[in-house]
XYZ file of C-alpha atoms in Angstrom:
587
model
C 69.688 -1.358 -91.376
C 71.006 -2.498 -87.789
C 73.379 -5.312 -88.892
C 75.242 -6.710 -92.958
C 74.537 -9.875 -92.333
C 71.641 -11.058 -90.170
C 70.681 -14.333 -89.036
C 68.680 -16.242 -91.469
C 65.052 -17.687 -90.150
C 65.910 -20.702 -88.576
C 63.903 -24.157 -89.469
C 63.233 -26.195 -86.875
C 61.452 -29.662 -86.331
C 57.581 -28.592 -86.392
C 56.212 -28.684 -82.509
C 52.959 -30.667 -82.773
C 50.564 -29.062 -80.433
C 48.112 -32.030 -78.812
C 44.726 -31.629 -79.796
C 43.107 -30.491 -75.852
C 46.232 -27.044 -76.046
C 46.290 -26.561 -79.935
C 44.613 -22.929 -80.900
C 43.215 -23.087 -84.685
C 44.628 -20.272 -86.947
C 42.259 -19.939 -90.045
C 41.969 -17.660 -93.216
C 41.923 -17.316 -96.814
C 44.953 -17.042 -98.868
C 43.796 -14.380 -102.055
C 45.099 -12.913 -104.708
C 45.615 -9.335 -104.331
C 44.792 -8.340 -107.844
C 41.867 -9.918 -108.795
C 40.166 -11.272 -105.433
C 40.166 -14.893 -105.996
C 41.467 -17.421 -103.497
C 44.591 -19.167 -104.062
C 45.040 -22.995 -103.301
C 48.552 -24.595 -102.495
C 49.702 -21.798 -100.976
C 51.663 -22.475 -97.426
C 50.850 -19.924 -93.908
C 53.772 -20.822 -91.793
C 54.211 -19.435 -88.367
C 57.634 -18.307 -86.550
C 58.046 -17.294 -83.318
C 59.562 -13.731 -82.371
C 63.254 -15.161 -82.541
C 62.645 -16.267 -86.183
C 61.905 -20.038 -85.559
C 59.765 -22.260 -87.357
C 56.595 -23.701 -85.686
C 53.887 -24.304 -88.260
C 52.439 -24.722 -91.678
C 49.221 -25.276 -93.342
C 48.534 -25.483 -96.947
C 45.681 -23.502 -98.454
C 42.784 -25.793 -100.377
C 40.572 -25.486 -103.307
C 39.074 -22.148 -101.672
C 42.282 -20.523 -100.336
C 41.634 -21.726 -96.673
C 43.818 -22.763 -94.527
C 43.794 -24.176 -91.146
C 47.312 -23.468 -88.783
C 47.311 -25.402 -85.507
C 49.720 -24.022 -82.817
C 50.466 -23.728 -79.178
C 49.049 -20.542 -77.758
C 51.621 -18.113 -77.670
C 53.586 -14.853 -79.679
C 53.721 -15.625 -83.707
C 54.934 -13.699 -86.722
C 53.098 -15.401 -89.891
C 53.496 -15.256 -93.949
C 51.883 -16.537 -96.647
C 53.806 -18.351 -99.515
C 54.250 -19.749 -102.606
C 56.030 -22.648 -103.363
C 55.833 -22.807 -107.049
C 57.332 -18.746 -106.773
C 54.555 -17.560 -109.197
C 53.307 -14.847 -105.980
C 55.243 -13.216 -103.798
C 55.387 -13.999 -100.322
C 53.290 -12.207 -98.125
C 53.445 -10.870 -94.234
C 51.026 -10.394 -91.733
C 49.043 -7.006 -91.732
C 51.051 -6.693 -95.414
C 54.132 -5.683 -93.648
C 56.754 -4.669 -96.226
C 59.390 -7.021 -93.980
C 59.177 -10.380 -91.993
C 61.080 -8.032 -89.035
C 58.130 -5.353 -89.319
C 55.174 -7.223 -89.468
C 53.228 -7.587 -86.348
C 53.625 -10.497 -83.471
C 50.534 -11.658 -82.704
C 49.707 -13.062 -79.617
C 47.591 -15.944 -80.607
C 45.251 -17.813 -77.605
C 43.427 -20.743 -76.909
C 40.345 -19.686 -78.966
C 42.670 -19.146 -82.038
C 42.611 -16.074 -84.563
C 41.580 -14.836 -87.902
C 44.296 -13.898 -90.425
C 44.504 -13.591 -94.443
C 46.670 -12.937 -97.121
C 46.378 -11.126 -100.410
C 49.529 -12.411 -102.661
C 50.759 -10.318 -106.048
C 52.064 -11.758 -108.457
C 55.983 -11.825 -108.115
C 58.964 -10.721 -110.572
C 62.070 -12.694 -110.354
C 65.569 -11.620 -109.682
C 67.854 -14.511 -110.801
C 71.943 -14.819 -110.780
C 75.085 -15.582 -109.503
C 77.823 -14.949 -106.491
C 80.978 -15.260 -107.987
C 84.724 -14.374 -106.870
C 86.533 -12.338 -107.953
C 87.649 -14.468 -109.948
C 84.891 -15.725 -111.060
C 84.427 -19.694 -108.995
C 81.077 -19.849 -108.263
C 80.590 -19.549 -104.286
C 77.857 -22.167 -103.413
C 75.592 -21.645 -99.574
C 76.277 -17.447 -100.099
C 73.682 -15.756 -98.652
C 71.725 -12.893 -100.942
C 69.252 -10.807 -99.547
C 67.057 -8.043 -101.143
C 66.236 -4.981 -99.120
C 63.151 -2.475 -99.527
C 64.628 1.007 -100.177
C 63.575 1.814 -96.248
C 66.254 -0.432 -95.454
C 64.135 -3.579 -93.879
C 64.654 -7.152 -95.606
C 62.060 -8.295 -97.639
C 63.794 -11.648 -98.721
C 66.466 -14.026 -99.108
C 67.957 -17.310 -100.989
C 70.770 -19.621 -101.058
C 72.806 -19.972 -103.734
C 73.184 -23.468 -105.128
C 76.356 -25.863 -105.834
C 76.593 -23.877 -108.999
C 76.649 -20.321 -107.170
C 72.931 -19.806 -108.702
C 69.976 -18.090 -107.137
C 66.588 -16.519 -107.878
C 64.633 -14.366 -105.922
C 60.676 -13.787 -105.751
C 60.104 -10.556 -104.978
C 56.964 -8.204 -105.636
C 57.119 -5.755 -108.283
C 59.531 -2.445 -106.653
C 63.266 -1.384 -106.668
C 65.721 -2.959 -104.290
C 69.076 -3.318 -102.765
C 70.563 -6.773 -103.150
C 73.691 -8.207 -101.068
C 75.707 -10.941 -100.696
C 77.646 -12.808 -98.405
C 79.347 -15.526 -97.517
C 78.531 -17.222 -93.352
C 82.154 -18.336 -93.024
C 83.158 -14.944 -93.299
C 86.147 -15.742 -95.677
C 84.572 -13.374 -98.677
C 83.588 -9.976 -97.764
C 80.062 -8.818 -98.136
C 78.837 -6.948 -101.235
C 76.101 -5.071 -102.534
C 74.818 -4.631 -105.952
C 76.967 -2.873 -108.101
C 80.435 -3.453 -106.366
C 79.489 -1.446 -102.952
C 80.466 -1.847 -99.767
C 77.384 -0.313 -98.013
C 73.439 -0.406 -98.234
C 73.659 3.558 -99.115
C 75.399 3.153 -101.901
C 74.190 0.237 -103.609
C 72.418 0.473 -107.027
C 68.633 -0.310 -106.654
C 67.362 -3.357 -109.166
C 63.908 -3.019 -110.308
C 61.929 -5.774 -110.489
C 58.942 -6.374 -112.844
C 56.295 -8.965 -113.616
C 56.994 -8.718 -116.883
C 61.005 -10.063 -116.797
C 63.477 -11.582 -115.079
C 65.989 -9.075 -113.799
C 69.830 -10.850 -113.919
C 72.085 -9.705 -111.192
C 75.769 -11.022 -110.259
C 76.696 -10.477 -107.427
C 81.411 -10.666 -106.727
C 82.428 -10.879 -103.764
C 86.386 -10.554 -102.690
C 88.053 -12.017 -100.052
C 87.952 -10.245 -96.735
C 89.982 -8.416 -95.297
C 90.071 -9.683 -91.513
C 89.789 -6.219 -89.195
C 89.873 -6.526 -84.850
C 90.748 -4.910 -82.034
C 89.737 -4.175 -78.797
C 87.228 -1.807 -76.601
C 88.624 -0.824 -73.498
C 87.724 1.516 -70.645
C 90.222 4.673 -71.046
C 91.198 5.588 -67.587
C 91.227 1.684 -65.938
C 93.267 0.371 -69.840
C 89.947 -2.489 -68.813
C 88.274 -4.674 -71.775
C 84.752 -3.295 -72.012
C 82.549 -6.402 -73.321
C 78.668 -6.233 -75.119
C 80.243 -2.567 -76.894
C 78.834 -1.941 -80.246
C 81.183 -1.354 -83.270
C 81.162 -0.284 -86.009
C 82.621 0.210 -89.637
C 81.832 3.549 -91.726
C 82.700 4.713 -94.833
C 85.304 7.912 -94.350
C 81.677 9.423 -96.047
C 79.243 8.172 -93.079
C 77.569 4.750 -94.698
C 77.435 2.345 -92.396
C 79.574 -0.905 -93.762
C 79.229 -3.811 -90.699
C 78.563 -3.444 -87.023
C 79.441 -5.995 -84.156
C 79.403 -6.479 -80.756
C 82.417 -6.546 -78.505
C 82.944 -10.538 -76.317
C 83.715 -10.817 -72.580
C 87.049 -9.713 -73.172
C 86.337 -6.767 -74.946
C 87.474 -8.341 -78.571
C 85.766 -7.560 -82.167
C 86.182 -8.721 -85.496
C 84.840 -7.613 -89.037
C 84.979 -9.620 -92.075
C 85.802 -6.274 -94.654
C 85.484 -5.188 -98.213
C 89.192 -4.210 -99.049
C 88.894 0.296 -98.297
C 89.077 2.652 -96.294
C 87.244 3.008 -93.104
C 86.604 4.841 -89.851
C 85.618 3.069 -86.615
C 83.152 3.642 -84.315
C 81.955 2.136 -80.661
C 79.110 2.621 -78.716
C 77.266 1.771 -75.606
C 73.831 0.214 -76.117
C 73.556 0.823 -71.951
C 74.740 4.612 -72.439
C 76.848 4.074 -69.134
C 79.749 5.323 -71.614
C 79.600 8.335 -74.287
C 80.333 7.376 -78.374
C 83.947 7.165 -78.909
C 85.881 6.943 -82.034
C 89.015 5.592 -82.868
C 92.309 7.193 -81.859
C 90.935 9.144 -79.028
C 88.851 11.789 -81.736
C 85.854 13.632 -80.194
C 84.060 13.531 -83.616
C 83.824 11.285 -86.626
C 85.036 13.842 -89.026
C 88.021 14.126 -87.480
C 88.479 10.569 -86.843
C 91.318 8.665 -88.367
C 90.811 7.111 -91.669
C 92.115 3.219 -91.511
C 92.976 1.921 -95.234
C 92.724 -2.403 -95.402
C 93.124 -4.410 -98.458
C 91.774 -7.526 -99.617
C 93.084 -10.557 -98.022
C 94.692 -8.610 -95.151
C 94.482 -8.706 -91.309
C 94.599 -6.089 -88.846
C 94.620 -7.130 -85.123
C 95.386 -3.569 -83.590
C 92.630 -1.646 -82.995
C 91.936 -0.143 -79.600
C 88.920 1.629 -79.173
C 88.794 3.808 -75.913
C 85.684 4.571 -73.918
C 85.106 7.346 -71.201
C 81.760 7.386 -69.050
C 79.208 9.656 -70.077
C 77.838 12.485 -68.618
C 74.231 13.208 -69.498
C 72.838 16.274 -71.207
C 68.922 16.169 -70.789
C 66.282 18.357 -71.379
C 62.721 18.851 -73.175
C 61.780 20.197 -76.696
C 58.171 20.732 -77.876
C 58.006 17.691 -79.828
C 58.519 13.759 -80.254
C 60.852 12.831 -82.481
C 63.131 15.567 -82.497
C 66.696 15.073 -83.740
C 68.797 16.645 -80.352
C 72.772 17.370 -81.441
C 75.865 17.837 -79.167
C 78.537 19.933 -81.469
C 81.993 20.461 -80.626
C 83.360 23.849 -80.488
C 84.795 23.362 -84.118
C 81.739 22.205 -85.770
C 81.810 18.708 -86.070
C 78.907 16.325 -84.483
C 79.756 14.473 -80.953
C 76.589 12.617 -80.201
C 72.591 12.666 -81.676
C 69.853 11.176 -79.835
C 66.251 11.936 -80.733
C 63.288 13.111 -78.381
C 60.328 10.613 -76.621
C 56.946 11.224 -77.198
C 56.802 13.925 -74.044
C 59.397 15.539 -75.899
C 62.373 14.669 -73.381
C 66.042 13.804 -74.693
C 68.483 12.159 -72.781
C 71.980 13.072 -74.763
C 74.937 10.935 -73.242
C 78.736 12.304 -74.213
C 82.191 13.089 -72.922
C 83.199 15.244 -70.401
C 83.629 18.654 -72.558
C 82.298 22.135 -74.389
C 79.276 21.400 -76.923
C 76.424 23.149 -78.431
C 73.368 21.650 -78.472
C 71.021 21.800 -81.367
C 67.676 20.362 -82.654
C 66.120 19.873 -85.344
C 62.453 18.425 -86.785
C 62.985 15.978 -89.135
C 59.378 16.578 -90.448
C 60.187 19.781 -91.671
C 57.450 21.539 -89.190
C 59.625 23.552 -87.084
C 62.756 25.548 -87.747
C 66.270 24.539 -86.151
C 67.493 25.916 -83.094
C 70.505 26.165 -80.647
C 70.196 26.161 -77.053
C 70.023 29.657 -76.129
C 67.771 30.582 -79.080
C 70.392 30.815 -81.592
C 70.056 29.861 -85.114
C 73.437 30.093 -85.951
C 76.014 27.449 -84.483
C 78.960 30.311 -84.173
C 76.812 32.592 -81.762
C 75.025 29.675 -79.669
C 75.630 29.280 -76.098
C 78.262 27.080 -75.125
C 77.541 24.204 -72.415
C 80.356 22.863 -70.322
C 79.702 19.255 -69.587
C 82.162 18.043 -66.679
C 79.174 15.724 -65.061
C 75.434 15.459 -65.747
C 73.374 18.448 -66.721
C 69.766 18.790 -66.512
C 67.200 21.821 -67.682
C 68.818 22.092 -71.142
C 65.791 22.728 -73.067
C 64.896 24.101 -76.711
C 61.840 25.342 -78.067
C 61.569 25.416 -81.931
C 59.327 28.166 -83.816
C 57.004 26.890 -86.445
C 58.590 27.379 -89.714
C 57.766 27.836 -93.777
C 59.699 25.368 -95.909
C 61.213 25.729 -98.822
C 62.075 22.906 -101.337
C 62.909 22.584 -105.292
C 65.307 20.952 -107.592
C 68.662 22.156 -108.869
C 69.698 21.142 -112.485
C 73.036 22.389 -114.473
C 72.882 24.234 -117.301
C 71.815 21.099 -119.415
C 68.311 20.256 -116.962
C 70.276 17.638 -115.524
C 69.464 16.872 -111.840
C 72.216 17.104 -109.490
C 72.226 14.891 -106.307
C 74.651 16.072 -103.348
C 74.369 19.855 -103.858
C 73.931 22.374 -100.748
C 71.460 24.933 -100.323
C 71.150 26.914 -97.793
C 69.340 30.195 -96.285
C 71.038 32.961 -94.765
C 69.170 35.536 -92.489
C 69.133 39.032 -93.097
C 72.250 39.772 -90.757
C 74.109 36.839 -93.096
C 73.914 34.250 -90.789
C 73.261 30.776 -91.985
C 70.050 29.836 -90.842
C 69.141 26.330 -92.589
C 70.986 24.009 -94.978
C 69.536 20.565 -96.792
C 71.455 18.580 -99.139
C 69.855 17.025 -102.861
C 68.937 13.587 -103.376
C 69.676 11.351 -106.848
C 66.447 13.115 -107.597
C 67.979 16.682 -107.281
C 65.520 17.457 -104.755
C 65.662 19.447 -101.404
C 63.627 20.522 -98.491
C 64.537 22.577 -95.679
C 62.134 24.658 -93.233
C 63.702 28.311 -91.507
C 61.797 30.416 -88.871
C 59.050 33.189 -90.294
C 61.467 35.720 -91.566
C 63.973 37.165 -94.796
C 66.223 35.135 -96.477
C 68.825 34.913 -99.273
C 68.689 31.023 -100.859
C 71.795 29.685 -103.069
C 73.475 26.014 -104.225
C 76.852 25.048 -103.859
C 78.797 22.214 -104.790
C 81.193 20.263 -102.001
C 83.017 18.355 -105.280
C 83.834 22.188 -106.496
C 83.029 21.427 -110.058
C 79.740 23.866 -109.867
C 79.701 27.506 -108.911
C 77.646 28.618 -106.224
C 74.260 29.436 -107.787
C 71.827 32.353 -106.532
C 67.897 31.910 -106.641
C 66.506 33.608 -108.979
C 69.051 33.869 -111.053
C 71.567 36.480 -109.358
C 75.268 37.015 -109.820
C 76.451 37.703 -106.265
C 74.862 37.295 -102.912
C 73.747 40.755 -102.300
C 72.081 40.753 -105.272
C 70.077 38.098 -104.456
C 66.122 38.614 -104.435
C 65.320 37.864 -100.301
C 62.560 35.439 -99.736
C 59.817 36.647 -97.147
C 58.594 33.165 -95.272
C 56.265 33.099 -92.626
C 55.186 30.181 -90.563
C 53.844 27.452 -92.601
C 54.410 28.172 -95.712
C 55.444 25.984 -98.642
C 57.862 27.808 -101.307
C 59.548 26.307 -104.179
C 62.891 27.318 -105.318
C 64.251 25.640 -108.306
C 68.186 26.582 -108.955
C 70.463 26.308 -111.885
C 74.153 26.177 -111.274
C 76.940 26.108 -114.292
C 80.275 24.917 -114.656
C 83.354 27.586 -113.147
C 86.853 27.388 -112.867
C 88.743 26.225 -109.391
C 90.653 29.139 -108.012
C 93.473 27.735 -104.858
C 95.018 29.643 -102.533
C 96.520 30.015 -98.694
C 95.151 32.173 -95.555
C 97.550 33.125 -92.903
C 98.112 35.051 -89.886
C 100.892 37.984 -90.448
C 102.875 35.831 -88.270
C 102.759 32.634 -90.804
C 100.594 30.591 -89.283
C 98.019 28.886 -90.757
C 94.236 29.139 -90.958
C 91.454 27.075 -90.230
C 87.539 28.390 -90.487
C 88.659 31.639 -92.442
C 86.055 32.798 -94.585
C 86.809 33.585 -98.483
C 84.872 35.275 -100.954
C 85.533 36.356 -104.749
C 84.097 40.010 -105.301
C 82.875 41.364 -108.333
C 84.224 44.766 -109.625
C 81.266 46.188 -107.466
C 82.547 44.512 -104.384
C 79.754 41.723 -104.616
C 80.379 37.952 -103.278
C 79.838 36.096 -105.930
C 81.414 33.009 -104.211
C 82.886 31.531 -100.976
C 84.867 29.000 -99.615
C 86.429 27.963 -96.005
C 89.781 27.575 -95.202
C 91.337 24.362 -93.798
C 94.610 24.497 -92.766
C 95.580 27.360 -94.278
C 94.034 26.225 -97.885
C 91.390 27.173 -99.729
C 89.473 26.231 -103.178
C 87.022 28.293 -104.622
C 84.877 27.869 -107.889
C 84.050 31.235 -109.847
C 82.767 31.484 -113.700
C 85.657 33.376 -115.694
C 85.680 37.217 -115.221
C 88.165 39.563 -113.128
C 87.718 39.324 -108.934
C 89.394 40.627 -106.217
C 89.234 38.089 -102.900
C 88.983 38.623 -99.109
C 89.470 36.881 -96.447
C 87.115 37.066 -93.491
C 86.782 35.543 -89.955
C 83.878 34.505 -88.812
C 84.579 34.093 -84.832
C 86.571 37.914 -85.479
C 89.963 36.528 -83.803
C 91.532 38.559 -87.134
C 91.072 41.690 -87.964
C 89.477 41.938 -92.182
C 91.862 42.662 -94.360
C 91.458 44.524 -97.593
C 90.706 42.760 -100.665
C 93.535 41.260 -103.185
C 94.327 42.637 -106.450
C 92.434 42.059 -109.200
C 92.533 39.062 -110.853
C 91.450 37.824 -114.197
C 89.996 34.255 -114.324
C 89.903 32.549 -118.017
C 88.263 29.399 -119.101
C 90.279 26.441 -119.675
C 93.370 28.126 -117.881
C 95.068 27.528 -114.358
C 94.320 30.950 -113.028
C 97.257 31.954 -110.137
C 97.181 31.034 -106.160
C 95.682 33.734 -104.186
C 97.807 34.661 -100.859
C 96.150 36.171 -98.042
C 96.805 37.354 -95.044
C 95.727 38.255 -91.523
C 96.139 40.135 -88.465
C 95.008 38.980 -84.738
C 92.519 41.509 -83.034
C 94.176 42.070 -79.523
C 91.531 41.344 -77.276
C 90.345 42.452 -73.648
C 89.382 39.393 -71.218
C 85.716 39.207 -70.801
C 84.090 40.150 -68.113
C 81.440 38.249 -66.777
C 78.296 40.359 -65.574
């Protein structure tokens, strides 16, 4: 979804067309169910920038008869007593989707089939609780294109007629003084609450909306301090769901009209003369700064600073591949995706990446540049000016998919799984839907497959059923394949700790596993900043600390420890040593 609120279709006085330039639209206006035509229903025409330029009414036999000036049309079916749902050209699930015809002097042939609609009826209230009359509500299709809208009434009121399916309603308000809102309480389309609609009933939805808080700033070049105007910006969760996006004026100013929250801040160059920049100067959103508004509130201060881009290009052996440009720590710079001659054009800032891509379809196994599968050994790419050749050839993979549950068959959404290779490195990770469901496709080879939880309330699960990692049954995949690999994960106790350097300083990216008393991993965790959280089931481990990039040397494993149910076990303390290190030599 490009933009929150979007421009409503304009109505416009009707343009007649004189009867020596008018081309004659015809059809039949059915009902999709049962075949027979449908009389009083109204085929209205728009042109491609949403404007109003004809209607017809359907007659005893569902015909109808459109005349317009030859030109480019979107059209829809309707109807005005709301007992079918309205109905695009080519049965488009959107108005923006369906198709613009180009419609000439000798006129065209179009029909509709029209099911019979469910209604969605409510309010838009405040917060507390005045009815907010000419707010805008709009119901998305799950894919994220609009499939209607109404105006609420003097009382607040609306009602919807939708066709039978689940979607995402907002609200908001054109003056901009309430902030928009989705359906139930969220600030973005991702995590809004689907409403199913049926036939059968009316589905009720109220809809609050709070007064906005009023965010701006600026986009400016950052070495001429210049305004930078036509920038895109936008507002994200701190989680990645896109919240609003707008469009920087000749000066360089924006404005957003914000749920009170937290946010990060984004702009972009539609013209890709400069690279994605984030706010405070950050080369990645992850490690962007997290700005906190409240209802009500304005903020005026934001400066946004653009560099010029320098262009990574290259080919892989697809369309439609996702292409990445990592930072040296991990987090994503820029994403583009590949034409349909496979070529990617990858615009960033001046710096050291590692490029990546990735089929989306699930056909071909992810891949660094250089052939690596893992991001720590890939081959780094300094970018001080364009760079041309870098290219990336995935293997066909197998894919493996499933569903993990807990202990009671419940599904868990936002679970990791991921293979590891048989050297250990991570070779593919997905992430589970509200369904519990994953996917994810490796190159022909070995694995190990296992689950872990981000919120830490789960322990790491093993497929099949294993306690540790090296236990773990390997999965042989060859090209094409399709494995499932369903995965159970249980309840553990959260184990904290620190990782230093024998100097005090410390950690970030230090590997941490709890062994079992056979020197197993049954767990791991990553240090950030020197702290660490790991989830275990009660029993007695001993943990390590281990770097991944080898700047430290391994140190032996703690003491044992005993872990019980329902109490705060101690905080594990470990420490490490710096390698010394020869300079490379280049050959």
């Amino acid at each position: 979804m490009r933009l929150l609120v979007r421009a409503l279709l304009t109505v416009v006085p009707l343009l007649t067309a004189s009867a020596a330039h008018a081309a004659a639209v015809t059809g039949t206006v059915s009902s999709a169910a049962a075949g027979f035509p449908l009389s009083g229903m109204v085929v209205a025409a728009y042109d491609p920038a949403g404007m109003l330029r004809g209607t017809a009414s359907t007659d005893g036999t569902g015909l109808y008869v459109l005349a317009l000036a030859p030109g480019e049309y979107r059209l829809l079916a309707y109807d005005p007593a709301g007992v079918y749902a309205t109905s695009f050209d080519a049965n488009a699930e959107s108005f923006e989707t369906s198709p613009v015809r180009t419609i000439s002097a000798s006129g065209a042939q179009i029909s509709f089939a029209l099911v019979k609609g469910g209604k969605v009826t409510g309010g838009v209230r405040s917060a507390n609780g005045t009815a907010i009359p000419g707010a805008v509500v709009e119901a998305y299709n799950l894919s994220g294109t609009r499939r209607g809208f109404a105006i609420a009434n003097n009382s607040g009121d609306y009602s919807l007629v939708l066709p039978p399916g689940d979607y995402k309603l907002v609200a908001y308000h054109l003056a901009g003084y309430f902030a928009p809102a989705f359906h139930l309480a969220a600030r973005s389309f991702a995590e809004a609450t689907p409403v199913r609609v049926t036939e059968a009933a009316a589905a009720a939805v109220t809809l609050v909306l709070d007064v906005a808080a009023q965010v701006s700033g600026t986009a400016i070049d950052a070495a001429t301090q210049q305004p930078l105007a036509s920038m895109l910006v936008y507002a994200f969760t701190p989680a990645g769901a896109q919240v609003s996006v707008t469009t920087t004026d000749a000066t360089g100013h924006f404005r957003f009209s914000l749920p009170g929250g937290d946010y990060r801040f984004v702009a972009a160059d539609a013209s890709r003369a400069y690279a994605t920049a984030y706010y405070d100067g950050s080369r990645s959103f992850e490690r962007s700064s997290i700005i906190v508004v409240t209802a009500g509130e304005r903020r005026d201060d934001l400066r946004i600073a653009l560099t010029p881009g320098a262009r990574i290009s290259g080919r892989v052996n697809a369309p439609n591949f996702i292409v990445t440009a990592y930072n040296l720590d991990g987090t994503l710079h820029a994403t583009t995706t590949s034409d349909a001659a496979g070529r990617y054009t990858l615009v960033v800032a001046p710096g050291e990446y590692r490029i990546a891509a990735s089929d989306p379809s699930l056909t071909y196994a992810a891949l660094f540049y250089g052939g690596m599968a893992d991001f720590r050994f890939a081959q780094t790419l300094s970018v001080t000016g364009d760079v041309a050749g870098i290219d990336v050839t995935l293997p066909r993979g197998g894919r493996v998919s499933g569903t993990v549950r807990n202990s009671n068959s419940q599904v868990l959404s936002g679970i990791t799984v991921a293979a590891y290779d048989a050297s250990g490195a991570l070779a593919s990770a997905a992430i589970t839907g509200a369904d519990g469901r994953y996917a994810l496709v490796v190159a022909p080879g070995t694995y190990r497959l296992l689950a872990f939880d981000p919120q830490l309330a789960y322990v790491t699960s093993y497929a099949g059923g294993a306690a540790s990692y090296e236990t773990t049954g390997p999965l042989a995949i060859e090209a094409d394949a399709m494995i499932t690999a369903d995965l159970t994960m249980r309840r553990g106790v959260r184990v904290s700790g620190t990782v230093k350097t024998d100097k005090g300083r410390l950690l970030t990216g230090v590997e941490i596993f709890a062994l079992d008393a056979l020197g197993n991993r049954t767990a791991g965790a990553t240090s950030n900043d020197g702290a660490f959280t790991i989830v275990v089931p009660p029993g007695t481990y001993r943990f390590v600390a281990v770097d991944p990039y080898r700047r430290y040397a391994p140190a032996e494993p703690s003491a044992a420890v005993d872990i019980v149910e329902g109490q705060t076990p101690p905080a594990i303390a470990l420490t490490l040593t710096a390698v010394s290190r020869r300079r490379a030599v280049h050959h």
